[in-house]
mmCIF file of C-alpha atoms in Angstrom:
data_model
loop_
_atom_site.group_PDB
_atom_site.id
_atom_site.type_symbol
_atom_site.label_atom_id
_atom_site.label_comp_id
_atom_site.label_asym_id
_atom_site.label_seq_id
_atom_site.Cartn_x
_atom_site.Cartn_y
_atom_site.Cartn_z
ATOM 1 C CA UNK P 1 -109.889 -0.217 -105.190
ATOM 2 C CA UNK P 2 -113.658 -0.890 -105.134
ATOM 3 C CA UNK P 3 -115.765 1.512 -107.180
ATOM 4 C CA UNK P 4 -112.908 2.432 -109.535
ATOM 5 C CA UNK P 5 -113.429 1.575 -113.189
ATOM 6 C CA UNK P 6 -110.883 -1.158 -114.089
ATOM 7 C CA UNK P 7 -109.951 0.637 -117.318
ATOM 8 C CA UNK P 8 -108.502 3.539 -115.319
ATOM 9 C CA UNK P 9 -105.659 1.321 -114.180
ATOM 10 C CA UNK P 10 -105.355 -0.615 -117.441
ATOM 11 C CA UNK P 11 -104.902 1.040 -120.846
ATOM 12 C CA UNK P 12 -103.934 -2.293 -122.397
ATOM 13 C CA UNK P 13 -106.263 -1.958 -125.392
ATOM 14 C CA UNK P 14 -104.628 1.398 -126.229
ATOM 15 C CA UNK P 15 -101.277 -0.347 -126.458
ATOM 16 C CA UNK P 16 -102.248 -3.578 -128.205
ATOM 17 C CA UNK P 17 -104.298 -2.863 -131.344
ATOM 18 C CA UNK P 18 -104.278 -0.804 -134.520
ATOM 19 C CA UNK P 19 -107.038 1.798 -134.157
ATOM 20 C CA UNK P 20 -108.220 2.404 -137.731
ATOM 21 C CA UNK P 21 -111.346 4.356 -138.671
ATOM 22 C CA UNK P 22 -112.955 6.238 -141.561
ATOM 23 C CA UNK P 23 -111.584 9.756 -142.024
ATOM 24 C CA UNK P 24 -115.088 11.219 -141.678
ATOM 25 C CA UNK P 25 -114.995 10.557 -137.940
ATOM 26 C CA UNK P 26 -112.767 13.580 -137.596
ATOM 27 C CA UNK P 27 -115.008 15.803 -139.743
ATOM 28 C CA UNK P 28 -117.060 18.585 -138.117
ATOM 29 C CA UNK P 29 -120.358 17.223 -136.855
ATOM 30 C CA UNK P 30 -119.102 13.647 -136.425
ATOM 31 C CA UNK P 31 -119.399 11.938 -133.040
ATOM 32 C CA UNK P 32 -115.666 12.298 -132.525
ATOM 33 C CA UNK P 33 -115.425 15.861 -133.883
ATOM 34 C CA UNK P 34 -112.461 17.639 -132.464
ATOM 35 C CA UNK P 35 -110.101 14.643 -132.552
ATOM 36 C CA UNK P 36 -106.765 16.416 -132.984
ATOM 37 C CA UNK P 37 -105.284 15.732 -136.428
ATOM 38 C CA UNK P 38 -101.792 15.448 -134.947
ATOM 39 C CA UNK P 39 -102.946 12.289 -133.137
ATOM 40 C CA UNK P 40 -103.885 10.550 -136.397
ATOM 41 C CA UNK P 41 -102.006 9.194 -139.381
ATOM 42 C CA UNK P 42 -103.327 8.269 -142.831
ATOM 43 C CA UNK P 43 -103.525 4.547 -143.614
ATOM 44 C CA UNK P 44 -105.086 4.812 -147.071
ATOM 45 C CA UNK P 45 -107.504 7.012 -149.052
ATOM 46 C CA UNK P 46 -110.383 6.296 -146.665
ATOM 47 C CA UNK P 47 -108.890 5.411 -143.291
ATOM 48 C CA UNK P 48 -106.930 7.088 -140.554
ATOM 49 C CA UNK P 49 -105.347 5.461 -137.526
ATOM 50 C CA UNK P 50 -104.569 6.803 -134.114
ATOM 51 C CA UNK P 51 -100.884 7.734 -134.229
ATOM 52 C CA UNK P 52 -98.708 5.070 -132.673
ATOM 53 C CA UNK P 53 -101.179 2.211 -133.100
ATOM 54 C CA UNK P 54 -99.877 1.265 -136.572
ATOM 55 C CA UNK P 55 -96.487 0.496 -135.033
ATOM 56 C CA UNK P 56 -94.900 -2.915 -134.522
ATOM 57 C CA UNK P 57 -95.537 -2.417 -130.783
ATOM 58 C CA UNK P 58 -98.760 -0.353 -130.744
ATOM 59 C CA UNK P 59 -99.094 2.488 -128.264
ATOM 60 C CA UNK P 60 -101.708 5.147 -128.924
ATOM 61 C CA UNK P 61 -100.407 8.712 -128.828
ATOM 62 C CA UNK P 62 -103.476 9.684 -126.770
ATOM 63 C CA UNK P 63 -102.690 7.194 -123.984
ATOM 64 C CA UNK P 64 -101.323 8.834 -120.851
ATOM 65 C CA UNK P 65 -99.796 6.948 -117.949
ATOM 66 C CA UNK P 66 -98.494 3.440 -117.477
ATOM 67 C CA UNK P 67 -100.337 0.386 -118.804
ATOM 68 C CA UNK P 68 -101.546 -1.795 -115.949
ATOM 69 C CA UNK P 69 -100.886 0.841 -113.305
ATOM 70 C CA UNK P 70 -102.744 4.061 -114.080
ATOM 71 C CA UNK P 71 -103.703 4.983 -117.630
ATOM 72 C CA UNK P 72 -106.242 7.178 -119.337
ATOM 73 C CA UNK P 73 -107.166 8.532 -122.743
ATOM 74 C CA UNK P 74 -106.411 12.213 -123.257
ATOM 75 C CA UNK P 75 -109.122 12.460 -125.948
ATOM 76 C CA UNK P 76 -111.725 10.174 -124.369
ATOM 77 C CA UNK P 77 -114.723 12.316 -125.374
ATOM 78 C CA UNK P 78 -113.451 12.482 -128.972
ATOM 79 C CA UNK P 79 -112.177 8.900 -129.282
ATOM 80 C CA UNK P 80 -112.948 7.141 -132.592
ATOM 81 C CA UNK P 81 -115.471 4.341 -133.110
ATOM 82 C CA UNK P 82 -113.096 1.376 -132.570
ATOM 83 C CA UNK P 83 -112.328 2.736 -129.110
ATOM 84 C CA UNK P 84 -116.017 3.337 -128.369
ATOM 85 C CA UNK P 85 -116.953 -0.164 -129.532
ATOM 86 C CA UNK P 86 -114.359 -2.167 -127.610
ATOM 87 C CA UNK P 87 -116.069 -3.204 -124.394
ATOM 88 C CA UNK P 88 -114.236 -4.187 -121.225
ATOM 89 C CA UNK P 89 -114.795 -7.791 -120.217
ATOM 90 C CA UNK P 90 -117.763 -8.261 -117.901
ATOM 91 C CA UNK P 91 -118.680 -4.563 -117.621
ATOM 92 C CA UNK P 92 -122.142 -5.427 -118.960
ATOM 93 C CA UNK P 93 -122.139 -9.102 -117.961
ATOM 94 C CA UNK P 94 -120.425 -10.334 -121.142
ATOM 95 C CA UNK P 95 -116.894 -11.567 -121.824
ATOM 96 C CA UNK P 96 -114.655 -9.615 -124.219
ATOM 97 C CA UNK P 97 -112.011 -11.542 -126.116
ATOM 98 C CA UNK P 98 -110.437 -8.264 -127.292
ATOM 99 C CA UNK P 99 -110.116 -7.012 -123.723
ATOM 100 C CA UNK P 100 -108.692 -10.339 -122.552
ATOM 101 C CA UNK P 101 -106.215 -10.413 -125.452
ATOM 102 C CA UNK P 102 -105.023 -6.843 -124.875
ATOM 103 C CA UNK P 103 -104.516 -7.474 -121.175
ATOM 104 C CA UNK P 104 -102.584 -10.697 -121.900
ATOM 105 C CA UNK P 105 -100.182 -8.780 -124.193
ATOM 106 C CA UNK P 106 -99.191 -6.749 -121.133
ATOM 107 C CA UNK P 107 -99.106 -9.627 -118.658
ATOM 108 C CA UNK P 108 -102.358 -8.604 -116.972
ATOM 109 C CA UNK P 109 -104.918 -11.159 -115.847
ATOM 110 C CA UNK P 110 -108.302 -11.113 -117.609
ATOM 111 C CA UNK P 111 -111.030 -9.074 -115.953
ATOM 112 C CA UNK P 112 -113.630 -11.086 -114.059
ATOM 113 C CA UNK P 113 -117.220 -10.303 -113.031
ATOM 114 C CA UNK P 114 -115.939 -9.585 -109.485
ATOM 115 C CA UNK P 115 -113.891 -6.652 -110.823
ATOM 116 C CA UNK P 116 -117.156 -4.759 -111.331
ATOM 117 C CA UNK P 117 -118.560 -5.239 -107.843
#
């Protein structure tokens, strides 16, 4: 559907990668303040991960919907830095190997520049 952000029907990155970040991102005053603690799990003394992404078959606990059909992040405004930094392929005129790889894991074709028109 033209004008719809491709990520709203994707969610592949949320079900393909470990989402690890420094514990301070959940501290008051951090960019992602308010990230619910029950959606994270401790990896080591300094890092947390989004619950479900440290699994053999990653699937973020904050992902709602069906990958490749209709998916969204239930904590989008509070998402941690790895989620903020991963850019969809061609959204800003550049390829994204991470986006392409995540989509391939779920049998989705890579995004193309035309998907943004």
